[in-house]
mmCIF file of C-alpha atoms in Angstrom:
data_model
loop_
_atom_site.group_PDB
_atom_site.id
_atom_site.type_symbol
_atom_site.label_atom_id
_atom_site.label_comp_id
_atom_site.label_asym_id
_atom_site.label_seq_id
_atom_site.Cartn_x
_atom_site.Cartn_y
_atom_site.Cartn_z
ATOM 1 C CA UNK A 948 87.969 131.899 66.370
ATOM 2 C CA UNK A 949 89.283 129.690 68.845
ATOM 3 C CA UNK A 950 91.336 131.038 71.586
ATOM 4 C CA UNK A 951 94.610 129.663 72.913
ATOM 5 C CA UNK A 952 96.597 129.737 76.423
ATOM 6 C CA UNK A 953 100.075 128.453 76.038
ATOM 7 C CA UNK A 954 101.991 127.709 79.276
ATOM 8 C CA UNK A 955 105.522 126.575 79.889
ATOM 9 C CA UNK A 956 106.056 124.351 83.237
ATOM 10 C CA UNK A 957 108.715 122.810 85.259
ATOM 11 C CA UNK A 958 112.274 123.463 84.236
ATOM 12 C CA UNK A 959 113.578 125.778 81.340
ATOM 13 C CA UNK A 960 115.307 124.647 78.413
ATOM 14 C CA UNK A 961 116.827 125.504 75.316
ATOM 15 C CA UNK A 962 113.551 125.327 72.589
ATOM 16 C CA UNK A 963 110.559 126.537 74.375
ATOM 17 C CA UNK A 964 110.938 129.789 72.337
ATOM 18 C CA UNK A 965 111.279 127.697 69.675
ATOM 19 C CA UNK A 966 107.690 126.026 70.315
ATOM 20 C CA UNK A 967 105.549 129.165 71.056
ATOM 21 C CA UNK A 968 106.569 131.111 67.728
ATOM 22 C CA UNK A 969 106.011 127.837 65.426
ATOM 23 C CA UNK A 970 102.345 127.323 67.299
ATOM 24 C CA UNK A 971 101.530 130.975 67.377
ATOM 25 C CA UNK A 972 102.797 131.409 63.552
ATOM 26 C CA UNK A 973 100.868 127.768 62.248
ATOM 27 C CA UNK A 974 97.670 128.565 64.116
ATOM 28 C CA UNK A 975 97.187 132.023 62.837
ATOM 29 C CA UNK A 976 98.023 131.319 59.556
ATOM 30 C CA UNK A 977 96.111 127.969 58.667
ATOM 31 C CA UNK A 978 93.627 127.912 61.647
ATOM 32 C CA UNK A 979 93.056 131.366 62.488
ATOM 33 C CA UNK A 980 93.477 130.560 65.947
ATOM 34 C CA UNK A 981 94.368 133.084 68.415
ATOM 35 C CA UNK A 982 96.902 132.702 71.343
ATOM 36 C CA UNK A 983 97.754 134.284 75.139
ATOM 37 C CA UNK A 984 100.606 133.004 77.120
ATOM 38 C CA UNK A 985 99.860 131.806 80.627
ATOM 39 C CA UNK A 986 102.815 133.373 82.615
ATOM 40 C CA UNK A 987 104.845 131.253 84.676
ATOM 41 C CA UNK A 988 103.691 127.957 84.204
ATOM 42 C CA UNK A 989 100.837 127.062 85.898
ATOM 43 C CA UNK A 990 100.326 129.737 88.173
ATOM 44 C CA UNK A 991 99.483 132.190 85.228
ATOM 45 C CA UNK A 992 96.943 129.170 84.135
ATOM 46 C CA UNK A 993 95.477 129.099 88.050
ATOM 47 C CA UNK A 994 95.573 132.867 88.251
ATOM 48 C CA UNK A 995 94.622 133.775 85.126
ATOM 49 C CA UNK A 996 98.097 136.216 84.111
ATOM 50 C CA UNK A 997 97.996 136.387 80.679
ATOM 51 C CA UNK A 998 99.250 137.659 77.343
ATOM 52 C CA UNK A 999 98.399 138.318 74.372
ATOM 53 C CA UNK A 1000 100.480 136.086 71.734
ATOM 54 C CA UNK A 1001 100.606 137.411 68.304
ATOM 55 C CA UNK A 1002 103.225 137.473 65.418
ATOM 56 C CA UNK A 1003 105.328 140.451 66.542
ATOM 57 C CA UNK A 1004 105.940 138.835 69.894
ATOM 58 C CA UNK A 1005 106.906 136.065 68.958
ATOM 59 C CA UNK A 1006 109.215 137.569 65.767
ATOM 60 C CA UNK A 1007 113.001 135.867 66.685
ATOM 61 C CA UNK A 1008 112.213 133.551 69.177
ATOM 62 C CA UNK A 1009 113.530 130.412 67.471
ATOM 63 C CA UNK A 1010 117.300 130.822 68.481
ATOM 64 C CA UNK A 1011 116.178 132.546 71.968
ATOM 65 C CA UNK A 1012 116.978 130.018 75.083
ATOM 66 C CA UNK A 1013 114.573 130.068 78.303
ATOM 67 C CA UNK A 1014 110.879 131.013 77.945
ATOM 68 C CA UNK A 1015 108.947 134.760 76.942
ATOM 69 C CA UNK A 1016 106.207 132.709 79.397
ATOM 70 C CA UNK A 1017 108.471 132.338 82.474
ATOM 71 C CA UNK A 1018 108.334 129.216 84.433
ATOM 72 C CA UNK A 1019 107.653 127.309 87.697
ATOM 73 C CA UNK A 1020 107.659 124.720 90.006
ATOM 74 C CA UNK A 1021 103.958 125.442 91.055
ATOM 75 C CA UNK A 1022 101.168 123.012 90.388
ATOM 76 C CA UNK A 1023 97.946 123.809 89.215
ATOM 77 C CA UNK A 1024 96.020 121.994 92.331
ATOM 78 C CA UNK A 1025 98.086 124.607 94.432
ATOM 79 C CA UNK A 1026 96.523 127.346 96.077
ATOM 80 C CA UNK A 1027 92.674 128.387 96.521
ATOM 81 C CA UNK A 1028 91.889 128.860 92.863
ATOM 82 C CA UNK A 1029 93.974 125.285 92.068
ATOM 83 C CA UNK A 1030 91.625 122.582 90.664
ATOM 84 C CA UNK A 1031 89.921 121.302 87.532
ATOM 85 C CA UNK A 1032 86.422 123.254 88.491
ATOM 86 C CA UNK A 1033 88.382 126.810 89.050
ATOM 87 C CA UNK A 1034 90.659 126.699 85.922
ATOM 88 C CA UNK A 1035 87.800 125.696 84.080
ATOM 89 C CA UNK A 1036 85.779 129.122 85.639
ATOM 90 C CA UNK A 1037 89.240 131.309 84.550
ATOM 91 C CA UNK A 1038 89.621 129.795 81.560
ATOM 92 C CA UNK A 1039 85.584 130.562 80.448
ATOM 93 C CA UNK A 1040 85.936 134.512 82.184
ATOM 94 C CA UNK A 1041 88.933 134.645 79.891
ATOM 95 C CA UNK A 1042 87.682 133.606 76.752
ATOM 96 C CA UNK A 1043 90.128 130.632 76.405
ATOM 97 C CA UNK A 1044 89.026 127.439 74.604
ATOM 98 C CA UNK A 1045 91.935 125.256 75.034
ATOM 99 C CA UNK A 1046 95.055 124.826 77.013
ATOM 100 C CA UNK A 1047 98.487 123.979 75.445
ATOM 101 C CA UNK A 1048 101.100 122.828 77.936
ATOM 102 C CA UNK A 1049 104.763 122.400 77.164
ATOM 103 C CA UNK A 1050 106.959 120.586 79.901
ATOM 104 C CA UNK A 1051 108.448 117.574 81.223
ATOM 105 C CA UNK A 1052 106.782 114.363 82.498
ATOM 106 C CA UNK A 1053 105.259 116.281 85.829
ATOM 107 C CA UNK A 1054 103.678 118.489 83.395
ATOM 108 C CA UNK A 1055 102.087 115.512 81.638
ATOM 109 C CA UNK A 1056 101.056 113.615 84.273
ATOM 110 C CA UNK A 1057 99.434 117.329 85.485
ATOM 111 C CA UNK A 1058 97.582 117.795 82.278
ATOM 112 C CA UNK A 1059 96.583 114.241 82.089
ATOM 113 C CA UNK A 1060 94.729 114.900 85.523
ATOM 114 C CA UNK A 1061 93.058 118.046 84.525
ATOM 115 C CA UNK A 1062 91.978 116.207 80.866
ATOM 116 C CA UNK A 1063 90.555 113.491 82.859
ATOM 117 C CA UNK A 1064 88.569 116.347 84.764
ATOM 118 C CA UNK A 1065 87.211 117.827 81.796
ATOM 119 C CA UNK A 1066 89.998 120.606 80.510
ATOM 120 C CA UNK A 1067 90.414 121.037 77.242
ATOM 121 C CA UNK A 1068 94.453 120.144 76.931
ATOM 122 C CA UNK A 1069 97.019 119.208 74.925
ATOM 123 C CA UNK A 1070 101.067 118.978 75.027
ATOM 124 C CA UNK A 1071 104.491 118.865 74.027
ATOM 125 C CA UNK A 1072 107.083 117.168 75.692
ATOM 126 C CA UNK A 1073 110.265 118.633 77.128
ATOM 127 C CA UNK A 1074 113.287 118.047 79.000
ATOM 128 C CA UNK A 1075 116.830 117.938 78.324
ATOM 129 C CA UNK A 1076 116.762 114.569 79.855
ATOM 130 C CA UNK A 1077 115.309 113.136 76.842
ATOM 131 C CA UNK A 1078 113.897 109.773 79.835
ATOM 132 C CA UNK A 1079 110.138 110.813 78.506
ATOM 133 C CA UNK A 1080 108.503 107.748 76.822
ATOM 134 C CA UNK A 1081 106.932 107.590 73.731
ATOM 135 C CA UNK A 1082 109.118 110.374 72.071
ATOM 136 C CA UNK A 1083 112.563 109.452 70.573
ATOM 137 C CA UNK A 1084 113.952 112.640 71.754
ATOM 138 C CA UNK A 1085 113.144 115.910 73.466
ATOM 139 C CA UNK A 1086 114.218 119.540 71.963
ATOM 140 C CA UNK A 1087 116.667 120.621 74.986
ATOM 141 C CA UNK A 1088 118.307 117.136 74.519
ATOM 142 C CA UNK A 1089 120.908 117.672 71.807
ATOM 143 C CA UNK A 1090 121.715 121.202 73.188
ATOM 144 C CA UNK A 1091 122.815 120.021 76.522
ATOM 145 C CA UNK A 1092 124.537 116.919 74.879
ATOM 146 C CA UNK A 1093 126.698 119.780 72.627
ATOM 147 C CA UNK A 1094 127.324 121.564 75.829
ATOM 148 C CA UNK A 1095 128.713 118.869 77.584
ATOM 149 C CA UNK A 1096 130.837 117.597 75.033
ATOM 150 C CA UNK A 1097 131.958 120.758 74.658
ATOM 151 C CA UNK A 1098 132.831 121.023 78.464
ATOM 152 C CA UNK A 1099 134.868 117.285 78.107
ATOM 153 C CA UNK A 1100 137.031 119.161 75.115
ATOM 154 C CA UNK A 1101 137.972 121.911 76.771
ATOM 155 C CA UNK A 1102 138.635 120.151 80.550
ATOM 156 C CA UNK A 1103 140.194 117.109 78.288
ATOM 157 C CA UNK A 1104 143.333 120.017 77.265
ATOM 158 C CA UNK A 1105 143.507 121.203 81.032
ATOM 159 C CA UNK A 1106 143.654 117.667 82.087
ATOM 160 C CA UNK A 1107 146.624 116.925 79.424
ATOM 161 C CA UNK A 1108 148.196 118.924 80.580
ATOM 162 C CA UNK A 1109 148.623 118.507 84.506
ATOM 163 C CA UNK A 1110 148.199 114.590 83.345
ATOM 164 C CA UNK A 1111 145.375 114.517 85.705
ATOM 165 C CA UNK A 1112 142.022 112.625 85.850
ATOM 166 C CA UNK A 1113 139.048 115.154 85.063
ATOM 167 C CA UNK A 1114 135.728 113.993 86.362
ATOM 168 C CA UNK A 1115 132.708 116.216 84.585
ATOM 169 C CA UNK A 1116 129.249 115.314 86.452
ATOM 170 C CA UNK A 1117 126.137 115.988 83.836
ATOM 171 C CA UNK A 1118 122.644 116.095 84.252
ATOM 172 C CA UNK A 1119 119.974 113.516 83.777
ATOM 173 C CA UNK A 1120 118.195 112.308 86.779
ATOM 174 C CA UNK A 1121 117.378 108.786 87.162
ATOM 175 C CA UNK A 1122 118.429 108.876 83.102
ATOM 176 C CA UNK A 1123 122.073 108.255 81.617
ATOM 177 C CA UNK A 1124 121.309 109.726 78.331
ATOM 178 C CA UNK A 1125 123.049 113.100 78.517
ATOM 179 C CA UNK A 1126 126.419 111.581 80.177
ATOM 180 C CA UNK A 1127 125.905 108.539 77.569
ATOM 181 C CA UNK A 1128 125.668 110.880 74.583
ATOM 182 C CA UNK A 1129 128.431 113.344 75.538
ATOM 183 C CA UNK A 1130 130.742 111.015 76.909
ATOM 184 C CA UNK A 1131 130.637 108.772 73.543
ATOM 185 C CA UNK A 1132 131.145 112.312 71.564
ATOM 186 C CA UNK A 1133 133.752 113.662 73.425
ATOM 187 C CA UNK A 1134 135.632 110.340 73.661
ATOM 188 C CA UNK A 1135 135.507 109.606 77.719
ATOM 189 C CA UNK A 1136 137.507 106.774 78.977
ATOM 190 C CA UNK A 1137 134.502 105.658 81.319
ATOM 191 C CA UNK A 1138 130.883 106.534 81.208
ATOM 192 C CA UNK A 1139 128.840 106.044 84.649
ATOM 193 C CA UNK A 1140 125.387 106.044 84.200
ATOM 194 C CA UNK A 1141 122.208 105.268 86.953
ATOM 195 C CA UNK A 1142 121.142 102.724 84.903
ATOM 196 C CA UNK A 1143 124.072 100.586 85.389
ATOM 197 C CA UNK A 1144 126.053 100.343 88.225
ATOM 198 C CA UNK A 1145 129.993 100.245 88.555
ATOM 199 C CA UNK A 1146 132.182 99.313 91.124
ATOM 200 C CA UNK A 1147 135.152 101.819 92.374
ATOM 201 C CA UNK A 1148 137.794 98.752 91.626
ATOM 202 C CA UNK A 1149 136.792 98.811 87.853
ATOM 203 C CA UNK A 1150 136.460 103.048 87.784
ATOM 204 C CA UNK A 1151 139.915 102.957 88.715
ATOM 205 C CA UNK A 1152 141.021 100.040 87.020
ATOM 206 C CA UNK A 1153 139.561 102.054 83.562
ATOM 207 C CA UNK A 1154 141.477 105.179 84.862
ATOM 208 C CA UNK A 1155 145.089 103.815 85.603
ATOM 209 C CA UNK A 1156 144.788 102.098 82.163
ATOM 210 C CA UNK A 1157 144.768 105.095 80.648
ATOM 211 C CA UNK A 1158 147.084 106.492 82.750
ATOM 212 C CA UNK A 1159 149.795 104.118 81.708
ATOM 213 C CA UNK A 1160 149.210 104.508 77.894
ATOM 214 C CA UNK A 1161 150.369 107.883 78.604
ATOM 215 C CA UNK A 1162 147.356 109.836 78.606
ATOM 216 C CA UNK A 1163 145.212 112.016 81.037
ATOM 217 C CA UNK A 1164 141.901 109.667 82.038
ATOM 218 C CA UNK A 1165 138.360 111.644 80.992
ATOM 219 C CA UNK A 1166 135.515 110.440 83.247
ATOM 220 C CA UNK A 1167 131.892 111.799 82.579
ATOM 221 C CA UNK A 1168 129.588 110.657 84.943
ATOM 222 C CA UNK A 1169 125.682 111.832 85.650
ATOM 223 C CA UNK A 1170 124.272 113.231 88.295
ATOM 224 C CA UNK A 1171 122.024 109.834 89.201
ATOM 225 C CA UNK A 1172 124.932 107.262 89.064
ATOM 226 C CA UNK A 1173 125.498 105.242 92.121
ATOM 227 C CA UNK A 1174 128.268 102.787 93.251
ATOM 228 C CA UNK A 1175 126.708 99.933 94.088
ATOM 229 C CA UNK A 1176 126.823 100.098 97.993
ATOM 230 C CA UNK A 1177 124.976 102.748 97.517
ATOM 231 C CA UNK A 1178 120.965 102.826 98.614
ATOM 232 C CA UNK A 1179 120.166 105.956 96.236
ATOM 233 C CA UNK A 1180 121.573 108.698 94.050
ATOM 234 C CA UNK A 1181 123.576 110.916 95.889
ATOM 235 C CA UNK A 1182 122.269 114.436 97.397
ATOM 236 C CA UNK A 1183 122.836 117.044 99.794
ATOM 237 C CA UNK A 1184 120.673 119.642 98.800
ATOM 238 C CA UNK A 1185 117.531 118.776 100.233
ATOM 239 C CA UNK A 1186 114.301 118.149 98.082
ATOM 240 C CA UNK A 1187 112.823 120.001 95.557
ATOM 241 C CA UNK A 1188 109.271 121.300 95.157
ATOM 242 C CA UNK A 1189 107.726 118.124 94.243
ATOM 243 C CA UNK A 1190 109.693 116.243 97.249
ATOM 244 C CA UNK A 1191 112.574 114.688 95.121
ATOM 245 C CA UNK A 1192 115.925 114.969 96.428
ATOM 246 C CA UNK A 1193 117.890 117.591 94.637
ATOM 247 C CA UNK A 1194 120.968 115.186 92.684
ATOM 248 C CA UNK A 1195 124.392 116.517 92.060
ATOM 249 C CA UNK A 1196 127.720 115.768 94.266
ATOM 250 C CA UNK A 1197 128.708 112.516 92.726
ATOM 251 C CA UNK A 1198 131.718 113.616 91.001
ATOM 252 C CA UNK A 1199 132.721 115.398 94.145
ATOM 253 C CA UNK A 1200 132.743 111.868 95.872
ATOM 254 C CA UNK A 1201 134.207 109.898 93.362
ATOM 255 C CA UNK A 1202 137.079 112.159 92.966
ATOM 256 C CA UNK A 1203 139.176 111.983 95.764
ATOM 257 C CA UNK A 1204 138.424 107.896 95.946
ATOM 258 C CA UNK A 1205 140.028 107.712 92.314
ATOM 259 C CA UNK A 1206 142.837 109.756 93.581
ATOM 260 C CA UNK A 1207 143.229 107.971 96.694
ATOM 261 C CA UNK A 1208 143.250 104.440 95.184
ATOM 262 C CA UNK A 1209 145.361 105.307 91.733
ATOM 263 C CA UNK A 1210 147.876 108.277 92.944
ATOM 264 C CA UNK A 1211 146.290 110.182 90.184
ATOM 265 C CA UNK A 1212 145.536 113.717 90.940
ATOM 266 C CA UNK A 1213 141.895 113.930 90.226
ATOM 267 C CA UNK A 1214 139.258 117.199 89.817
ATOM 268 C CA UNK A 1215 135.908 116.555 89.283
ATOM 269 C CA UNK A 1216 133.512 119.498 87.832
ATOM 270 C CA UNK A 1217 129.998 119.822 87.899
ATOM 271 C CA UNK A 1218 128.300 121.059 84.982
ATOM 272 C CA UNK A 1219 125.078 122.169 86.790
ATOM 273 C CA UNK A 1220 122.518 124.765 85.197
ATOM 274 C CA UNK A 1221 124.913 125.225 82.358
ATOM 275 C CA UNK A 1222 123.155 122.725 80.522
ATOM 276 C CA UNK A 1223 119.882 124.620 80.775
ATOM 277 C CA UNK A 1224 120.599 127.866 79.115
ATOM 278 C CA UNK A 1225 121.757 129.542 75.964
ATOM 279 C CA UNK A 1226 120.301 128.871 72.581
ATOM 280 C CA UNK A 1227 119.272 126.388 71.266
ATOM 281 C CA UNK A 1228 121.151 124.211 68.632
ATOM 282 C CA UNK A 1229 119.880 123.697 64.842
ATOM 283 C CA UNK A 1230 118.270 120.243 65.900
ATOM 284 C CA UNK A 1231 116.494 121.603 68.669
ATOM 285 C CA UNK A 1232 115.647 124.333 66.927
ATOM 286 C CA UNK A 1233 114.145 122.413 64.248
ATOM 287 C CA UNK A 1234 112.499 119.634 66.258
ATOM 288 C CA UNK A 1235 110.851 122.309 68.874
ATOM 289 C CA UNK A 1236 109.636 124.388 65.752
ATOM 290 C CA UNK A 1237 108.006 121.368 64.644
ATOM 291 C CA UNK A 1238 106.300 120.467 67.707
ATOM 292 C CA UNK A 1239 105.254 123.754 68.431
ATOM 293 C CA UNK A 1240 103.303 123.619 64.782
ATOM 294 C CA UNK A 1241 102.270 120.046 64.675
ATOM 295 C CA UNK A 1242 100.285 120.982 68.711
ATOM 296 C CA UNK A 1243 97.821 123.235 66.673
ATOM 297 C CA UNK A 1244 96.560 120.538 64.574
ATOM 298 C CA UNK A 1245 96.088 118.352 67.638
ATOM 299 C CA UNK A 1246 93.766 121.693 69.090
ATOM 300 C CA UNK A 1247 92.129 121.893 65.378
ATOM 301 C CA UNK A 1248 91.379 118.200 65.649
ATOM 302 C CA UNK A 1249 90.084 118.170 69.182
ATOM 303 C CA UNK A 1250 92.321 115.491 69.863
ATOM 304 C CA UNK A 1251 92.551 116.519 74.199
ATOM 305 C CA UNK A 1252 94.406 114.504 75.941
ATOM 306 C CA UNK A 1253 97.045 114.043 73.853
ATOM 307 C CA UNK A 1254 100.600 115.164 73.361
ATOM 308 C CA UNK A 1255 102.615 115.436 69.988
ATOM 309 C CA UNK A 1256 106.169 113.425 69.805
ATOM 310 C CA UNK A 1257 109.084 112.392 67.882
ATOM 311 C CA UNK A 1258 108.889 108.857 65.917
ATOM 312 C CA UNK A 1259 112.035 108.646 64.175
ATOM 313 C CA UNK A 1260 111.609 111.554 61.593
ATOM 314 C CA UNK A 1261 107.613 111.967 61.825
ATOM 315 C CA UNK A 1262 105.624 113.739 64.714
ATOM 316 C CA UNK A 1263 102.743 111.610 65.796
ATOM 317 C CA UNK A 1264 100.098 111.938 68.038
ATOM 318 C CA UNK A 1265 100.560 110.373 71.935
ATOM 319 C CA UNK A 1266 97.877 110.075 74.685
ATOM 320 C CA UNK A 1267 99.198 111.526 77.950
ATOM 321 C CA UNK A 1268 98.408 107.850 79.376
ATOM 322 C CA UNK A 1269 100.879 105.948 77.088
ATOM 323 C CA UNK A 1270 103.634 109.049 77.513
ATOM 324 C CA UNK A 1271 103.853 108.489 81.177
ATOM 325 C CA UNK A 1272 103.568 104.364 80.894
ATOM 326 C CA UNK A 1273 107.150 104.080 81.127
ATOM 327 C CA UNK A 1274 110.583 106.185 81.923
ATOM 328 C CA UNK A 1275 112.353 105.659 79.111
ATOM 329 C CA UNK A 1276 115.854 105.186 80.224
ATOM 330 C CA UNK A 1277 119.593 103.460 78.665
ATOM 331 C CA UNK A 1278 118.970 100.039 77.574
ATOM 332 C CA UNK A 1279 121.620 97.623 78.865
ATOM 333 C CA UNK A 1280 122.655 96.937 75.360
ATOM 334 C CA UNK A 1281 123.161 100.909 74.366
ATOM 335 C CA UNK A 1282 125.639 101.209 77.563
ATOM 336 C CA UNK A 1283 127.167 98.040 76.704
ATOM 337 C CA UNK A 1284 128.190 98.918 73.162
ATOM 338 C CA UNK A 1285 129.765 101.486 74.630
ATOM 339 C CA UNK A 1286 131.444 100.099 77.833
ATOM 340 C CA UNK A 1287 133.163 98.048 75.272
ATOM 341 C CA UNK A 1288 136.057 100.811 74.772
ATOM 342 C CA UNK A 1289 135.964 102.301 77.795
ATOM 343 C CA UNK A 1290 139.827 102.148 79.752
#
C-alpha cells in the first residue's frame, strides 16, 4: 500500500478542504492508497507532525473553508532538519512514499526544488489570485470574486445614498484578476488593475462622469495598482516572510485625491482577509474536489514532478517547470474590453 503525506502551504483559501477529502476518498477507494496530513505546511513535512487521514476525517470537508492541515509561511530548507537529504530521512522513518503539496506558486517552485533533489512530489495549485500559469483558474478564485462583488453591492446602496464615491481595494498581488472579475460583475465605473496603469486625471475624469449622470461613482481597485509616478505597488506594512512587501493602502491614497480634485466625498474600503475565509462556492467546490482526485492518479502513475491543472473543462497533467514559466496575469486586451464602459 502506498502511503501518502498531504500538506497545505502558504496562504489559506476557500477549497483546500475541498482537495484533501476528494484525494483521501479517490485514493482509498480505487488505489488503496493510504494518507497522513503534514500539519502546517511544511513544517509538519520538515518535522515530521503528522496525521492519520482516513474517511471519517475527512467526512464534510467539501463546504469547510481554511485547512484540517493548518498552514504556514515556513519553508522546508528552514531550520536544522530543512533540506532534500533530511525530509527524505523523515519521510523513510515515517513510512511515507510520496508527498502531495497543495499551494500557491512559492509552494511550486518549493516542490520543484525538492523533486529535482530526489523527493517523491506532486501538486495542486492554489491561490485566490488565480496569476498561476498553466491552470485556467485556481479553486479560491471564484469565491473571493463572489465576495467582492458582493462587497461592491452592498457599499454600491451606502454610496447611493450619501451620493458619494466608494473605493473597495481587493486582493491580487502583482495580478488584476480578482478586481477585474468583481468589478465587471458588480458593475464598477472604473477598474484599476497593476497590469495597466491609470493616471489620477482620467480616475477622476471616469468618476465626475458618473457623478453628473446622477449617480454615486463605484471604483474597485486591487491591492497592486499603481499610478504611474509611482516606482512600485504601494505598502506600509513591511515585508512578509519571503521578503515581499506586504500590499494594501492604495484605496486609502487614492481616496482623498479623488475627493480633493472632484468635490466628491469619497471612502475607500479595504477588503483585506475577507476574501480568504468562509466556504467555499459550488465552483470551487467542484473544481478543488476534482483536483484533489485527479493528484492520486498523478501518485498512481509516478508522474513526480508534476502538478494537476485546469484546461478549460479537463484536468491535465503540468510539470512544476512549465507552471512557474510565466505569471499569468490580465492581458491588455481582457482590461481593454472592459475599460471600454468604464465612466
Amino acid at each position: 500500500m502506498t502511503r501518502i503525506g498531504i500538506l497545505t502551504s502558504g496562504g489559506d483559501c476557500p477549497g483546500l478542504n475541498a482537495v484533501i477529502r476528494g484525494a483521501v476518498l479517490k485514493g482509498r477507494t480505487v488505489y488503496d492508497q493510504e494518507f497522513v496530513g503534514f500539519l502546517d505546511g511544511w513544517r509538519g513535512l520538515v518535522e515530521g507532525d503528522a496525521i492519520p487521514l482516513d474517511r471519517s476525517k475527512v467526512r464534510g470537508l467539501s463546504h469547510q473553508g481554511g485547512t484540517i492541515l493548518g498552514t504556514s509561511r515556513f519553508g522546508p530548507y528552514q531550520g536544522p532538519d530543512g533540506g532534500a537529504q533530511n525530509i527524505a530521512r523523515t519521510l523513510e522513518r515515517m513510512g511515507v512514499d510520496a508527498v502531495i503539496a497543495i499551494g500557491g506558486e512559492g509552494t511550486a517552485a518549493a516542490s520543484k526544488r525538492l523533486f529535482e533533489e530526489g523527493i517523491r512530489i506532486v501538486g495542486v495549485p492554489k491561490t485566490i489570485d488565480n496569476d498561476l500559469g498553466r491552470t485556467d483558474y485556481t479553486f479560491g478564485f471564484d469565491t473571493a470574486v463572489e465576495i467582492a462583488t458582493e462587497a461592491i453591492d452592498r457599499l454600491r446602496t451606502t454610496g447611493n445614498s450619501h451620493k458619494r464615491c466608494m473605493v473597495l481595494e481587493v486582493m491580487g498581488r502583482e495580478a488584476g484578476w480578482i478586481a477585474l472579475h468583481s468589478g465587471t460583475a458588480g458593475g464598477a465605473h472604473a477598474i484599476l488593475i497593476p497590469e495597466q496603469p491609470e493616471s489620477i486625471e482620467q480616475i477622476c475624469e471616469w468618476v465626475t462622469s458618473v457623478r453628473d449622470r446622477g449617480r454615486a461613482p463605484m471604483v474597485v481597485v486591487a491591492e497592486g495598482f499603481t499610478l504611474p509616478d509611482m516606482a512600485e505597488a504601494y505598502s506600509d506594512k513591511g515585508r512578509d516572510e519571503f521578503d515581499r512587501p506586504r500590499l494594501g493602502g492604495i484605496a486609502d491614497v487614492l481616496a482623498p485625491m479623488i475627493e480633493e480634485r472632484t468635490g466628491i466625498q469619497t471612502r475607500a474600503t479595504i477588503l483585506g482577509y475577507i476574501q480568504r475565509g468562509g466556504v467555499p462556492t459550488a465552483f470551487d467546490r467542484v473544481l478543488a474536489t476534482r483536483l484533489g482526485m485527479a493528484v492520486t492518479d498523478l501518485v498512481a502513475d509516478e508522474e513526480w514532478g508534476h502538478m494537476v491543472a485546469l484546461h478549460g473543462t479537463d484536468i491535465v497533467r503540468v510539470g512544476f517547470d512549465e507552471a512557474l514559466a510565466n505569471h499569468k496575469r490580465v492581458p491588455k486586451d481582457r482590461y481593454e474590453e472592459m475599460r471600454i464602459i468604464f465612466g
